[in-house]
Every structure is written in C-alpha cells, then in structure tokens.
Amino acid sequence: MRHAPLTILGLGLLALTHAGCERYPEDPIFAYGRVRQLDGAPLAGEPLTLERRTDGVFAPLSTATTDASGEFTFELLSGDAVHWRDDEQQSRLRVTLPQDASGRGMFALFYIQDDVELPTLQPWDAHPRVEAGPQGPAVAFPPPPPPLEVPETASLPQVIGPEDTVPRLVFPSPPATLLWLTSEGQLLWRWTGTTSPWTPSPYVLEDFAAPQVQLRAVSVGNWGFSPLGGEPSGVDFRVEWRTAHEPLPPGSLRPASRGATCAPLFPEVCPWTDGRLESVPVANPRTDPPVYGLVFTLPQPTRPRHAVVRGLRHADSYEGKEWLVLEGSLDGEHWKVLSRTVLRELDSFTQTQNYFLYSYYRDLTETDSPYGDSPIHLGNQTPVFTELPLADAEPTRYVRLSVELLEYSGGTTPGALLSLGELSVFE
C-alpha cells in the first residue's frame, strides 16, 4: 500500500510511513474533519459532499453536515477508498467548500485506506488588489493561509536521506501566496516568495491584451493514525485555496522574437513564439529521442537585451542543481552565452522530501479543481517562469535555449527539454 516503506527512485533513500492493515471491501470506514469560518469560528450547518475520482471525473460518494462545533463525519466503504483487486490502488477523494460571492474557494484532495482525520477546512481571507504604482500596476495581497494544524492523534512521516543518521520528520508544506497571472485562460506567469505589493515588469506583461491576476495557495502533507483498538491508517492530502481573478492593465511591449521559427521540431510555425502561451511538449519521453536544445530564428537580426521564459519543464538533476542557458549567434555556428542562470539548487533531503510530498499528485489536471482552475504543479514538476537580463551581444539572428544538470563528478551534462509555454526575446 502507499504507506509501506518506499525506496526513492534509486537514490538509496528510504521514506518511512504508516502501514495500514487490510479490510474487506464492504467494511465501513470514516473520515472526520471540521470547518471554520474566515475568522476561525466553527461553521455549523454546512452541507458537504465527499467525491471520488473515476476515469478522471469526480462523482458524489458520501454526504455530511457540520454540527454546532463545525465538525463532520463521512462514512464510506473500504472498497470505495481502496481498489483491493487492482494492486490495492487508492482512490483520489475530494471535499469542497462552496465558492463564496467574492470568488474565494477551498478544496482538499486526499487518499485514505482506513479511519482518518482530515485537515481543517478554513477559507483564506484574501483578494488581490490592483493599484497604480510608480512603475506600473502593482498587486497588493495579504499573508498566506496559516500552516495546517496537525491533529493531536496524528503522527508525521519520517524520511532518511543519504547524509542522515536518523530519520527527519516531514511536515506539511507551508502555504505560500502564489500570484497566478493568466491571459485568455492560459498561464501567463506564476510567482511566489515575494512581498506585497508586487509589480509585474513590462516584460512579464508583454503585449497580452487582457491579463488577470489571481491568488492561490497550496499545502501538501501526510499524517498517520494508530487509534487504540482500531486499524492503523494514514491520509495523503493536498489542500488548495483560491480567489477570484482581478483584471490587470494590458501590456504594450512586443517581443522581437514574435513569430520566430524554431528547430528542430517546428521549422515553419513555432508554438513557443506565437504569444498564445499554450504549453506544448518538446518531445514524448516514451517514444521520441530526447531534445537537449531549441534554436529560435528571429525574424531579423537584433541586439537582445532581455528574455522571458514561460512554462519550461525539463529533466531533473539527481545532484539537485540545474542551469538555464541562453546563447546567441549571428550565423548559427558561433555562439555566445547571453545568460546562464541557476534554476534550482536543492540538498538531498529536500529532494527526497519533495518526492515524498508531491509525487502522488503529478497527474493533476483542471478537473481536479472543482472551480476549473488549472493545476498548480509543485516539486520537480514546477515549471520554470523567469525573466532574464541578457549580456551585451552583437547583432543576433539565432537564440538557443538549453538546460545543464549538475553531475556527481562536479561537471555538467545537458538536460532533456520536456515542454515549453513561450520564449520571448526583447531588444
């Protein structure tokens, strides 16, 4: 089962979690929880529905109503949570708070195999405020939701890394305010770890006609339970908060790369310079040879000063460090580095912890959100969104994008490119 000891992808690492005992499919199990209002007071009389995903679609499975203390109990069958005849695969379950008039919403995805306590559901009192700033529109926003409270009866999983002598506890990932910018339904920019107010640069807004900003936050974790007289169990959960969208003024900066062709895959019409922001695979890792670099041919020679990369996904470094490399050339043969930027630098414990927390939600789609929001990929699945000043360059006709991965020896090796949303180069 998913809570048995887990060897992490050949890294020689072991995640120690909680193992549950088998039940019969017709045995009842229970999921307990509570709902609070914005101010933390109990929310009484709130009807809730537990849903289960089947073939990518969520359907009602159980219902409950919160009592005077805001608590609720879902009753379901063991066979609803675990497919005992299908290699003991667990079902993805969901519970949702209704979206309020301001557009705030909250939901939780989780896996269970026996009786568990769920994370407390409390909406996030947040809404983005777009204000006029000295450098353009600025987005003001509140602090993120507080960390989820670990139930008194819950235990935390432990992870051992190659440099550890004793296991370390894995707490739920702390929520962080994530600024989520879209244009015509496509992801334009995602940014976290910043302070309020935040001013998007003209390069980020580019020339998109109807950008919008939304605030989102996520917490992912695992708890184990060992009740007296009951069966051990555990819950893997992902809790997500969201706000409504707020319009931003349209951008006016058109990139010099708009309409550039790209090789080796799209020598005529390039989906990564058309301004449509759609994430397009570079290659199918199961059937296609890996692609280690993309070359963009600009409509005419230019002196690139700035670049924006949106929605890049690439192979990971087992050593935890990766670089994004942009190069320029006038003839396509002699190349000069325009930018070499560290994308990620993680120690071995953080890599292991990220795998443990996020690997079971790698297949998220917009159907996982009851509000139709696009998925927030985390950990190694987090796409690259970055803007880069470029080194002074001579006139450039070709721009090459690649990724370098740190090797065990201390050297680097090319990293395969998986997908990309947009590359924009500005004079």
Short mmCIF file of C-alpha atoms in Angstrom, two decimals, residues 78-323:
data_model
loop_
_atom_site.label_atom_id
_atom_site.label_comp_id
_atom_site.label_asym_id
_atom_site.label_seq_id
_atom_site.Cartn_x
_atom_site.Cartn_y
_atom_site.Cartn_z
CA SER A 78 -13.26 0.41 2.43
CA GLY A 79 -13.73 -0.65 -1.18
CA ASP A 80 -14.61 2.95 -2.07
CA ALA A 81 -11.21 4.15 -0.84
CA VAL A 82 -9.01 1.23 -1.92
CA HIS A 83 -9.33 -0.96 -5.03
CA TRP A 84 -8.33 -4.24 -3.39
CA ARG A 85 -8.44 -6.18 -6.67
CA ASP A 86 -6.36 -3.60 -8.54
CA ASP A 87 -2.99 -3.82 -6.76
CA GLU A 88 -4.52 -2.05 -3.77
CA GLN A 89 -4.68 1.28 -5.61
CA GLN A 90 -6.27 4.06 -3.62
CA SER A 91 -8.99 6.35 -4.91
CA ARG A 92 -8.47 10.10 -5.15
CA LEU A 93 -11.14 11.73 -2.98
CA ARG A 94 -12.22 15.36 -2.77
CA VAL A 95 -14.20 17.63 -0.45
CA THR A 96 -15.02 21.22 -1.42
CA LEU A 97 -16.20 24.37 0.30
CA PRO A 98 -18.68 26.31 -1.83
CA GLN A 99 -17.26 29.30 -3.68
CA ASP A 100 -18.48 32.48 -2.00
CA ALA A 101 -19.74 35.65 -3.65
CA SER A 102 -16.23 37.14 -3.80
CA GLY A 103 -14.82 34.12 -5.64
CA ARG A 104 -12.98 32.61 -2.68
CA GLY A 105 -12.84 28.84 -2.61
CA MET A 106 -11.08 25.94 -0.91
CA PHE A 107 -10.91 22.21 -1.50
CA ALA A 108 -8.92 19.17 -0.41
CA LEU A 109 -7.77 16.13 -2.36
CA PHE A 110 -6.75 13.08 -0.35
CA TYR A 111 -6.06 9.36 -0.27
CA ILE A 112 -7.01 7.15 2.68
CA GLN A 113 -7.28 3.45 3.44
CA ASP A 114 -8.95 3.45 6.88
CA ASP A 115 -10.31 5.85 9.52
CA VAL A 116 -8.55 9.24 9.38
CA GLU A 117 -8.86 12.85 10.45
CA LEU A 118 -8.81 15.34 7.57
CA PRO A 119 -7.21 18.81 7.53
CA THR A 120 -9.40 21.57 8.91
CA LEU A 121 -11.19 23.48 6.15
CA GLN A 122 -10.97 27.24 6.67
CA PRO A 123 -11.25 29.74 3.79
CA TRP A 124 -8.46 32.21 3.14
CA ASP A 125 -9.49 35.82 3.69
CA ALA A 126 -7.74 37.09 0.58
CA HIS A 127 -8.33 39.02 -2.61
CA PRO A 128 -5.80 40.63 -4.99
CA ARG A 129 -5.91 44.44 -5.15
CA VAL A 130 -4.55 46.06 -8.29
CA GLU A 131 -3.27 49.55 -7.62
CA ALA A 132 -1.41 52.17 -9.63
CA GLY A 133 2.27 52.24 -8.71
CA PRO A 134 5.21 54.41 -9.75
CA GLN A 135 6.44 51.67 -12.09
CA GLY A 136 3.08 50.47 -13.36
CA PRO A 137 0.26 48.34 -11.93
CA ALA A 138 1.04 46.79 -8.55
CA VAL A 139 -0.70 43.82 -6.96
CA ALA A 140 -1.29 44.02 -3.20
CA PHE A 141 -2.12 40.83 -1.32
CA PRO A 142 -2.40 39.53 2.27
CA PRO A 143 -0.24 36.92 4.06
CA PRO A 144 -0.77 33.28 3.07
CA PRO A 145 -3.07 30.94 4.99
CA PRO A 146 -1.58 29.70 8.28
CA PRO A 147 0.09 26.26 8.30
CA LEU A 148 -2.34 23.39 8.72
CA GLU A 149 -2.78 22.21 12.29
CA VAL A 150 -1.53 18.66 12.87
CA PRO A 151 -4.20 16.71 14.79
CA GLU A 152 -3.23 15.60 18.30
CA THR A 153 -3.83 11.99 17.31
CA ALA A 154 -1.70 12.19 14.13
CA SER A 155 1.93 11.27 13.64
CA LEU A 156 4.20 12.68 10.94
CA PRO A 157 6.11 10.57 8.42
CA GLN A 158 9.90 10.40 8.55
CA VAL A 159 12.47 10.46 5.77
CA ILE A 160 16.09 9.29 5.79
CA GLY A 161 18.49 10.89 3.32
CA PRO A 162 21.96 9.62 2.32
CA GLU A 163 23.61 12.16 4.62
CA ASP A 164 21.32 11.48 7.59
CA THR A 165 21.95 9.14 10.51
CA VAL A 166 18.43 9.42 11.94
CA PRO A 167 15.05 9.97 10.25
CA ARG A 168 13.70 13.50 9.95
CA LEU A 169 10.05 14.46 10.28
CA VAL A 170 8.21 15.66 7.18
CA PHE A 171 5.75 18.44 7.98
CA PRO A 172 3.04 19.55 5.54
CA SER A 173 4.40 22.08 3.08
CA PRO A 174 3.67 25.60 4.37
CA PRO A 175 1.20 27.57 2.24
CA ALA A 176 2.72 30.47 0.30
CA THR A 177 0.91 33.22 -1.57
CA LEU A 178 1.13 32.33 -5.24
CA LEU A 179 0.40 35.08 -7.77
CA TRP A 180 -1.23 33.43 -10.76
CA LEU A 181 -1.46 35.56 -13.92
CA THR A 182 -3.47 34.40 -16.93
CA SER A 183 -4.44 35.68 -20.35
CA GLU A 184 -7.39 34.19 -22.22
CA GLY A 185 -7.32 31.19 -19.89
CA GLN A 186 -3.62 30.41 -20.40
CA LEU A 187 -0.98 30.73 -17.68
CA LEU A 188 0.98 33.93 -18.26
CA TRP A 189 3.06 33.96 -15.05
CA ARG A 190 3.28 32.32 -11.64
CA TRP A 191 5.29 33.81 -8.83
CA THR A 192 5.76 33.14 -5.14
CA GLY A 193 8.11 34.15 -2.36
CA THR A 194 7.61 37.84 -2.94
CA THR A 195 6.30 40.61 -0.70
CA SER A 196 3.26 42.80 -1.19
CA PRO A 197 2.84 44.85 -3.28
CA TRP A 198 4.31 43.14 -6.34
CA THR A 199 4.82 44.99 -9.63
CA PRO A 200 4.99 42.82 -12.75
CA SER A 201 7.62 44.09 -15.15
CA PRO A 202 6.65 45.24 -18.68
CA TYR A 203 8.47 42.15 -19.95
CA VAL A 204 6.18 39.88 -17.93
CA LEU A 205 3.02 41.59 -19.18
CA GLU A 206 4.44 41.72 -22.74
CA ASP A 207 1.63 42.74 -25.13
CA PHE A 208 -1.10 40.47 -23.74
CA ALA A 209 -4.42 42.20 -24.15
CA ALA A 210 -6.42 41.01 -21.14
CA PRO A 211 -4.19 39.79 -18.31
CA GLN A 212 -5.73 38.81 -14.98
CA VAL A 213 -4.27 38.04 -11.56
CA GLN A 214 -5.50 35.53 -9.01
CA LEU A 215 -4.14 34.50 -5.60
CA ARG A 216 -3.67 30.80 -4.88
CA ALA A 217 -2.04 28.71 -2.15
CA VAL A 218 -1.38 25.00 -1.58
CA SER A 219 -0.34 22.73 1.29
CA VAL A 220 0.57 19.07 0.78
CA GLY A 221 1.27 16.56 3.53
CA ASN A 222 0.79 13.18 5.16
CA TRP A 223 -0.47 12.12 8.58
CA GLY A 224 -0.62 8.71 10.19
CA PHE A 225 -3.09 7.43 12.78
CA SER A 226 -2.85 4.48 15.16
CA PRO A 227 -6.03 4.50 17.27
CA LEU A 228 -6.39 2.23 20.29
CA GLY A 229 -8.46 -0.75 19.28
CA GLY A 230 -8.53 0.35 15.65
CA GLU A 231 -6.59 -0.25 12.48
CA PRO A 232 -3.58 1.95 11.64
CA SER A 233 -4.24 4.33 8.79
CA GLY A 234 -2.92 7.40 7.03
CA VAL A 235 -4.00 10.27 4.83
CA ASP A 236 -2.08 11.88 1.96
CA PHE A 237 -3.66 15.28 1.35
CA ARG A 238 -3.41 18.34 -0.84
CA VAL A 239 -5.31 21.45 0.30
CA GLU A 240 -5.77 24.37 -2.08
CA TRP A 241 -7.11 27.91 -1.66
CA ARG A 242 -8.07 30.34 -4.43
CA THR A 243 -9.52 33.78 -5.05
CA ALA A 244 -11.36 35.36 -7.95
CA HIS A 245 -9.47 36.96 -10.83
CA GLU A 246 -8.75 40.69 -10.92
CA PRO A 247 -8.02 42.42 -14.27
CA LEU A 248 -4.63 43.98 -14.94
CA PRO A 249 -3.94 46.74 -17.49
CA PRO A 250 -2.91 45.27 -20.86
CA GLY A 251 0.76 45.15 -21.74
CA SER A 252 2.27 47.02 -24.68
CA LEU A 253 5.75 45.55 -25.14
CA ARG A 254 6.01 43.34 -28.23
CA PRO A 255 8.99 40.95 -28.23
CA ALA A 256 11.45 40.88 -31.12
CA SER A 257 11.02 37.11 -31.17
CA ARG A 258 7.30 37.17 -32.01
CA GLY A 259 6.81 34.88 -34.99
CA ALA A 260 10.31 33.38 -34.82
CA THR A 261 10.68 29.86 -36.18
CA CYS A 262 12.22 27.10 -34.08
CA ALA A 263 14.14 23.92 -34.73
CA PRO A 264 14.40 21.00 -34.69
CA LEU A 265 10.65 20.44 -34.24
CA PHE A 266 8.77 23.38 -35.79
CA PRO A 267 10.83 24.97 -38.59
CA GLU A 268 7.81 26.84 -40.04
CA VAL A 269 5.21 27.71 -37.36
CA CYS A 270 6.65 27.77 -33.84
CA PRO A 271 4.17 27.32 -30.96
CA TRP A 272 6.61 28.91 -28.47
CA THR A 273 6.87 32.37 -30.07
CA ASP A 274 3.25 32.95 -31.14
CA GLY A 275 2.08 34.69 -27.95
CA ARG A 276 -0.60 32.09 -27.27
CA LEU A 277 1.04 30.73 -24.09
CA GLU A 278 -0.07 27.16 -24.64
CA SER A 279 2.26 24.59 -23.09
CA VAL A 280 3.49 22.37 -25.92
CA PRO A 281 5.56 19.19 -25.43
CA VAL A 282 9.07 19.29 -26.83
CA ALA A 283 9.15 15.51 -27.10
CA ASN A 284 7.37 12.44 -25.83
CA PRO A 285 9.86 10.85 -23.42
CA ARG A 286 8.33 7.41 -24.03
CA THR A 287 8.62 7.40 -27.81
CA ASP A 288 10.85 10.27 -29.02
CA PRO A 289 14.58 10.78 -28.68
CA PRO A 290 15.42 13.47 -26.11
CA VAL A 291 15.77 17.08 -27.25
CA TYR A 292 18.57 18.95 -25.49
CA GLY A 293 18.28 22.34 -27.15
CA LEU A 294 15.89 24.54 -29.12
CA VAL A 295 17.12 27.05 -31.69
CA PHE A 296 14.93 30.04 -32.49
CA THR A 297 15.46 32.03 -35.69
CA LEU A 298 14.46 35.66 -35.13
CA PRO A 299 12.59 37.47 -37.92
CA GLN A 300 15.62 39.73 -38.33
CA PRO A 301 18.98 40.30 -36.58
CA THR A 302 18.63 42.21 -33.32
CA ARG A 303 20.57 43.02 -30.16
CA PRO A 304 18.76 41.02 -27.44
CA ARG A 305 18.65 42.77 -24.05
CA HIS A 306 16.05 40.80 -22.12
CA ALA A 307 14.32 37.41 -22.24
CA VAL A 308 11.31 35.80 -20.60
CA VAL A 309 10.88 32.02 -20.37
CA ARG A 310 7.43 30.72 -19.51
CA GLY A 311 6.32 27.21 -18.63
CA LEU A 312 9.58 25.34 -19.23
CA ARG A 313 9.76 21.79 -17.93
CA HIS A 314 12.95 19.77 -18.18
CA ALA A 315 14.75 16.70 -16.86
CA ASP A 316 15.94 16.85 -13.26
CA SER A 317 19.45 16.65 -11.87
CA TYR A 318 19.99 13.86 -9.35
CA GLU A 319 22.53 16.17 -7.71
CA GLY A 320 19.87 18.88 -7.24
CA LYS A 321 21.32 21.76 -9.29
CA GLU A 322 20.29 22.96 -12.76
CA TRP A 323 21.05 25.92 -15.02
#
